[in-house]
mmCIF file of C-alpha atoms and ligand atoms in Angstrom:
data_model
loop_
_atom_site.group_PDB
_atom_site.id
_atom_site.type_symbol
_atom_site.label_atom_id
_atom_site.label_comp_id
_atom_site.label_asym_id
_atom_site.label_seq_id
_atom_site.Cartn_x
_atom_site.Cartn_y
_atom_site.Cartn_z
ATOM 1 C CA UNK A 1 -0.050 0.019 -0.036
ATOM 2 C CA UNK A 2 2.710 2.558 0.883
ATOM 3 C CA UNK A 3 4.838 1.996 -1.741
ATOM 4 C CA UNK A 4 1.993 2.654 -4.276
ATOM 5 C CA UNK A 5 0.811 5.707 -2.692
ATOM 6 C CA UNK A 6 4.547 7.074 -2.773
ATOM 7 C CA UNK A 7 4.730 6.103 -6.474
ATOM 8 C CA UNK A 8 1.394 7.761 -6.981
ATOM 9 C CA UNK A 9 2.832 11.029 -5.305
ATOM 10 C CA UNK A 10 5.899 10.785 -7.506
ATOM 11 C CA UNK A 11 3.633 10.873 -10.540
ATOM 12 C CA UNK A 12 1.669 13.712 -9.518
ATOM 13 C CA UNK A 13 4.656 15.690 -8.578
ATOM 14 C CA UNK A 14 5.904 14.737 -12.060
ATOM 15 C CA UNK A 15 3.133 15.813 -14.046
ATOM 16 C CA UNK A 16 2.986 19.147 -11.790
ATOM 17 C CA UNK A 17 6.608 19.714 -12.991
ATOM 18 C CA UNK A 18 5.653 19.070 -16.487
ATOM 19 C CA UNK A 19 2.540 21.202 -16.469
ATOM 20 C CA UNK A 20 4.298 24.115 -15.157
ATOM 21 C CA UNK A 21 7.137 23.697 -17.510
ATOM 22 C CA UNK A 22 4.985 23.377 -20.388
ATOM 23 C CA UNK A 23 2.697 26.175 -19.149
ATOM 24 C CA UNK A 24 5.216 28.853 -18.381
ATOM 25 C CA UNK A 25 3.235 31.658 -18.679
ATOM 26 C CA UNK A 26 -0.008 30.382 -17.825
ATOM 27 C CA UNK A 27 -2.173 32.186 -15.159
ATOM 28 C CA UNK A 28 -1.074 30.705 -11.800
ATOM 29 C CA UNK A 29 2.733 30.572 -12.792
ATOM 30 C CA UNK A 30 5.122 33.296 -11.050
ATOM 31 C CA UNK A 31 8.165 34.107 -12.867
ATOM 32 C CA UNK A 32 11.015 35.805 -11.289
ATOM 33 C CA UNK A 33 13.820 37.514 -13.247
ATOM 34 C CA UNK A 34 17.048 37.989 -11.836
ATOM 35 C CA UNK A 35 19.552 40.279 -14.351
ATOM 36 C CA UNK A 36 22.515 39.324 -12.534
ATOM 37 C CA UNK A 37 22.868 36.041 -10.411
ATOM 38 C CA UNK A 38 26.129 36.912 -8.771
ATOM 39 C CA UNK A 39 27.327 40.157 -7.650
ATOM 40 C CA UNK A 40 30.683 41.563 -5.975
ATOM 41 C CA UNK A 41 31.135 44.518 -3.785
ATOM 42 C CA UNK A 42 33.417 45.977 -1.511
ATOM 43 C CA UNK A 43 33.230 46.660 2.190
ATOM 44 C CA UNK A 44 30.753 49.558 3.238
ATOM 45 C CA UNK A 45 29.442 49.835 -0.628
ATOM 46 C CA UNK A 46 25.620 49.648 -1.313
ATOM 47 C CA UNK A 47 24.327 46.717 -3.530
ATOM 48 C CA UNK A 48 21.174 46.450 -5.277
ATOM 49 C CA UNK A 49 20.052 43.005 -5.444
ATOM 50 C CA UNK A 50 17.830 43.261 -8.369
ATOM 51 C CA UNK A 51 14.888 41.088 -9.459
ATOM 52 C CA UNK A 52 11.522 41.555 -10.848
ATOM 53 C CA UNK A 53 8.340 39.032 -10.810
ATOM 54 C CA UNK A 54 4.954 38.546 -12.570
ATOM 55 C CA UNK A 55 2.369 36.832 -10.725
ATOM 56 C CA UNK A 56 -1.599 37.418 -10.120
ATOM 57 C CA UNK A 57 -3.035 38.936 -7.065
ATOM 58 C CA UNK A 58 -1.391 40.391 -4.201
ATOM 59 C CA UNK A 59 2.209 38.667 -3.666
ATOM 60 C CA UNK A 60 4.236 38.369 -0.426
ATOM 61 C CA UNK A 61 7.833 38.844 -1.181
ATOM 62 C CA UNK A 62 10.556 37.284 1.281
ATOM 63 C CA UNK A 63 14.130 37.671 1.347
ATOM 64 C CA UNK A 64 16.316 35.293 3.413
ATOM 65 C CA UNK A 65 20.238 35.427 3.584
ATOM 66 C CA UNK A 66 22.205 31.848 3.717
ATOM 67 C CA UNK A 67 25.954 31.217 4.149
ATOM 68 C CA UNK A 68 27.894 28.195 5.191
ATOM 69 C CA UNK A 69 27.540 29.968 8.760
ATOM 70 C CA UNK A 70 24.150 31.005 9.124
ATOM 71 C CA UNK A 71 20.771 31.672 7.915
ATOM 72 C CA UNK A 72 18.626 34.892 8.886
ATOM 73 C CA UNK A 73 15.472 36.481 7.605
ATOM 74 C CA UNK A 74 16.040 39.749 5.852
ATOM 75 C CA UNK A 75 12.545 41.179 5.195
ATOM 76 C CA UNK A 76 8.772 40.350 4.161
ATOM 77 C CA UNK A 77 6.553 42.565 2.382
ATOM 78 C CA UNK A 78 3.485 43.199 0.162
ATOM 79 C CA UNK A 79 3.573 45.539 -2.134
ATOM 80 C CA UNK A 80 1.890 49.064 -0.938
ATOM 81 C CA UNK A 81 2.072 47.689 2.839
ATOM 82 C CA UNK A 82 5.039 48.467 5.026
ATOM 83 C CA UNK A 83 7.862 45.981 5.029
ATOM 84 C CA UNK A 84 8.820 43.895 8.284
ATOM 85 C CA UNK A 85 12.518 44.107 8.168
ATOM 86 C CA UNK A 86 14.514 41.965 10.716
ATOM 87 C CA UNK A 87 16.596 43.798 13.146
ATOM 88 C CA UNK A 88 20.061 42.826 11.648
ATOM 89 C CA UNK A 89 18.984 45.096 8.560
ATOM 90 C CA UNK A 90 17.229 47.820 10.096
ATOM 91 C CA UNK A 91 18.594 51.170 8.871
ATOM 92 C CA UNK A 92 20.347 49.682 5.971
ATOM 93 C CA UNK A 93 17.670 48.068 3.787
ATOM 94 C CA UNK A 94 15.513 49.617 1.216
ATOM 95 C CA UNK A 95 12.763 47.866 -0.681
ATOM 96 C CA UNK A 96 11.424 48.294 -4.164
ATOM 97 C CA UNK A 97 8.108 47.699 -5.618
ATOM 98 C CA UNK A 98 9.571 45.281 -7.961
ATOM 99 C CA UNK A 99 10.875 43.038 -5.200
ATOM 100 C CA UNK A 100 14.509 44.083 -5.400
ATOM 101 C CA UNK A 101 16.347 45.311 -2.368
ATOM 102 C CA UNK A 102 19.208 47.690 -1.738
ATOM 103 C CA UNK A 103 21.677 46.789 1.313
ATOM 104 C CA UNK A 104 23.647 49.685 2.439
ATOM 105 C CA UNK A 105 26.668 49.595 4.224
ATOM 106 C CA UNK A 106 27.912 45.968 3.194
ATOM 107 C CA UNK A 107 29.842 44.425 5.686
ATOM 108 C CA UNK A 108 32.217 41.040 5.393
ATOM 109 C CA UNK A 109 29.734 38.831 7.012
ATOM 110 C CA UNK A 110 26.821 39.843 4.083
ATOM 111 C CA UNK A 111 28.772 37.523 1.763
ATOM 112 C CA UNK A 112 26.366 34.699 0.934
ATOM 113 C CA UNK A 113 23.155 33.600 -0.872
ATOM 114 C CA UNK A 114 20.035 35.882 -1.012
ATOM 115 C CA UNK A 115 17.120 33.704 -1.477
ATOM 116 C CA UNK A 116 13.811 35.696 -2.530
ATOM 117 C CA UNK A 117 10.453 34.015 -2.439
ATOM 118 C CA UNK A 118 7.478 35.359 -4.175
ATOM 119 C CA UNK A 119 3.941 33.581 -2.941
ATOM 120 C CA UNK A 120 0.601 34.070 -4.402
ATOM 121 C CA UNK A 121 -2.517 34.138 -1.832
ATOM 122 C CA UNK A 122 -3.365 30.908 -3.506
ATOM 123 C CA UNK A 123 -0.048 29.177 -1.887
ATOM 124 C CA UNK A 124 1.888 28.803 -4.670
ATOM 125 C CA UNK A 125 5.424 30.445 -4.363
ATOM 126 C CA UNK A 126 8.837 30.316 -6.284
ATOM 127 C CA UNK A 127 12.158 31.241 -5.513
ATOM 128 C CA UNK A 128 15.314 32.593 -6.939
ATOM 129 C CA UNK A 129 18.548 33.311 -5.571
ATOM 130 C CA UNK A 130 21.460 35.728 -5.897
ATOM 131 C CA UNK A 131 25.079 35.453 -4.784
ATOM 132 C CA UNK A 132 26.875 38.445 -3.121
ATOM 133 C CA UNK A 133 30.580 38.329 -2.330
ATOM 134 C CA UNK A 134 31.728 41.365 -0.156
ATOM 135 C CA UNK A 135 35.493 42.109 -0.653
ATOM 136 C CA UNK A 136 37.664 43.731 1.818
ATOM 137 C CA UNK A 137 39.259 47.053 1.277
ATOM 138 C CA UNK A 138 42.559 47.516 2.589
ATOM 139 C CA UNK A 139 42.032 51.282 2.732
ATOM 140 C CA UNK A 140 44.008 52.052 5.888
ATOM 141 C CA UNK A 141 47.237 50.370 4.522
ATOM 142 C CA UNK A 142 46.732 51.753 1.193
ATOM 143 C CA UNK A 143 46.315 55.445 2.816
ATOM 144 C CA UNK A 144 49.642 54.510 4.993
ATOM 145 C CA UNK A 145 51.525 53.617 1.970
ATOM 146 C CA UNK A 146 50.314 57.140 -0.095
ATOM 147 C CA UNK A 147 51.216 59.008 2.890
ATOM 148 C CA UNK A 148 54.875 57.321 3.212
ATOM 149 C CA UNK A 149 55.627 58.011 -0.404
ATOM 150 C CA UNK A 150 54.534 61.544 -0.464
ATOM 151 C CA UNK A 151 56.652 62.236 2.605
ATOM 152 C CA UNK A 152 59.893 60.330 1.059
ATOM 153 C CA UNK A 153 59.070 62.260 -2.284
ATOM 154 C CA UNK A 154 59.218 65.617 -0.499
ATOM 155 C CA UNK A 155 62.374 64.880 1.430
ATOM 156 C CA UNK A 156 63.897 63.609 -1.871
ATOM 157 C CA UNK A 157 62.813 66.830 -3.433
ATOM 158 C CA UNK A 158 64.151 69.003 -0.580
ATOM 159 C CA UNK A 159 67.850 67.244 -0.881
ATOM 160 C CA UNK A 160 68.067 67.653 -4.335
ATOM 161 C CA UNK A 161 67.240 71.375 -4.286
ATOM 162 C CA UNK A 162 69.525 72.059 -1.360
ATOM 163 C CA UNK A 163 72.527 70.172 -3.126
ATOM 164 C CA UNK A 164 71.862 72.051 -6.162
ATOM 165 C CA UNK A 165 71.797 75.410 -4.195
ATOM 166 C CA UNK A 166 74.480 74.367 -2.202
ATOM 167 C CA UNK A 167 76.684 73.591 -5.206
ATOM 168 C CA UNK A 168 75.666 76.576 -6.686
ATOM 169 C CA UNK A 169 76.751 78.540 -3.596
ATOM 170 C CA UNK A 170 80.088 76.986 -3.527
ATOM 171 C CA UNK A 171 80.858 77.772 -7.264
ATOM 172 C CA UNK A 172 79.951 81.351 -7.042
ATOM 173 C CA UNK A 173 81.995 81.638 -3.861
ATOM 174 C CA UNK A 174 85.211 80.116 -5.368
ATOM 175 C CA UNK A 175 84.720 81.889 -8.709
ATOM 176 C CA UNK A 176 84.421 85.503 -6.421
ATOM 177 C CA UNK A 177 87.447 84.375 -4.432
ATOM 178 C CA UNK A 178 89.340 83.409 -7.641
ATOM 179 C CA UNK A 179 88.428 87.185 -9.063
ATOM 180 C CA UNK A 180 89.303 88.935 -5.850
ATOM 181 C CA UNK A 181 92.336 87.141 -5.122
ATOM 182 C CA UNK A 182 94.219 86.522 -8.667
ATOM 183 C CA UNK A 183 93.110 88.703 -11.127
ATOM 184 C CA UNK A 184 96.687 88.755 -12.621
ATOM 185 C CA UNK A 185 97.131 85.016 -12.622
ATOM 186 C CA UNK A 186 94.064 84.689 -14.928
ATOM 187 C CA UNK A 187 95.586 87.467 -17.553
ATOM 188 C CA UNK A 188 99.062 85.813 -17.545
ATOM 189 C CA UNK A 189 97.366 82.482 -17.937
ATOM 190 C CA UNK A 190 95.401 83.825 -21.072
ATOM 191 C CA UNK A 191 98.404 85.738 -22.122
ATOM 192 C CA UNK A 192 100.442 82.031 -22.103
ATOM 193 C CA UNK A 193 97.524 80.533 -23.589
ATOM 194 C CA UNK A 194 97.596 83.150 -26.319
ATOM 195 C CA UNK A 195 101.498 83.195 -26.731
ATOM 196 C CA UNK A 196 101.346 79.265 -27.159
ATOM 197 C CA UNK A 197 98.656 79.633 -29.937
ATOM 198 C CA UNK A 198 100.781 81.990 -31.918
ATOM 199 C CA UNK A 199 103.577 79.410 -31.897
ATOM 200 C CA UNK A 200 103.587 77.417 -35.134
HETATM 201 C C1 NAG B 301 13.829 46.870 -9.960
HETATM 202 O O1 NAG B 301 13.591 48.204 -9.439
HETATM 203 C C2 NAG B 301 14.658 48.731 -9.064
HETATM 204 C C3 NAG B 301 14.350 50.109 -8.507
HETATM 205 O O2 NAG B 301 13.368 51.086 -8.952
HETATM 206 C C4 NAG B 301 15.758 49.059 -10.154
HETATM 207 O O3 NAG B 301 16.781 49.874 -10.393
HETATM 208 C C5 NAG B 301 15.985 47.674 -11.021
HETATM 209 O O4 NAG B 301 16.585 47.801 -12.209
HETATM 210 C C6 NAG B 301 14.322 46.973 -11.095
HETATM 211 N N1 NAG B 301 14.920 45.683 -11.491
HETATM 212 C C7 NAG B 301 14.458 44.780 -12.669
HETATM 213 C C8 NAG B 301 14.921 43.595 -13.038
HETATM 214 O O5 NAG B 301 13.813 45.203 -13.400
HETATM 215 C C1 NAG B 302 8.095 40.360 11.432
HETATM 216 O O1 NAG B 302 8.715 38.951 11.184
HETATM 217 C C2 NAG B 302 9.041 38.595 12.484
HETATM 218 C C3 NAG B 302 9.580 37.248 12.074
HETATM 219 O O2 NAG B 302 10.432 37.622 11.205
HETATM 220 C C4 NAG B 302 7.803 38.286 13.368
HETATM 221 O O3 NAG B 302 8.100 37.719 14.480
HETATM 222 C C5 NAG B 302 7.023 39.393 13.735
HETATM 223 O O4 NAG B 302 5.842 39.448 13.909
HETATM 224 C C6 NAG B 302 6.533 40.291 12.411
HETATM 225 N N1 NAG B 302 6.115 41.447 12.571
HETATM 226 C C7 NAG B 302 4.870 41.964 11.965
HETATM 227 C C8 NAG B 302 4.587 43.430 12.395
HETATM 228 O O5 NAG B 302 4.663 41.362 10.895
#
């Protein structure tokens, strides 16, 4: 008796599945569209987890989060009524009439699966999932490096300018000393050069 009932149940499920596949756009069918199946964002960014659905009557839209570590409800609402947002997502979640949600100020722990369930009053429902990966951004390290590089650059520039100035001053002083101390020598040198030039 039991095995037969099991068999019948399987047959019924199979028939239902075939019917619902065959009648994709029929009256009762709910369709959920997800333009992006997987998203990658950085910590503190916002993300629009975009879906659009079609169904009949007033639907109930429910979002839940799933990861290897935990599972939690995000929000439940009916279009036109106020959304019941769970405590964890208070102040950082926006709902849209097409069923999409915007999650603000992302955290590393927001990485995981976002499952949306659209249910009709008749009891039928459909799910869709979007994967979100939240990356860490090492802002502080980058800032530290940038400051370090700027300081090094400034020191190098200062040293170069100082050396150039010192060099200039050194040569000026040397020139001035030569001119003031040995004016005749220069002339005699020139004369001796000229005289050597004159010789064939
Ligand atoms: C759903 O609505 C949001 C906000 O209006 C929009 O940005 C998004 O593109 C829509 N998604 C789809 C799949 O139409
Ligand atoms: C909101 O949802 C929680 C469970 O997620 C439930 O316990 C609570 O009663 C709901 N509140 C309203 C106003 O529907």
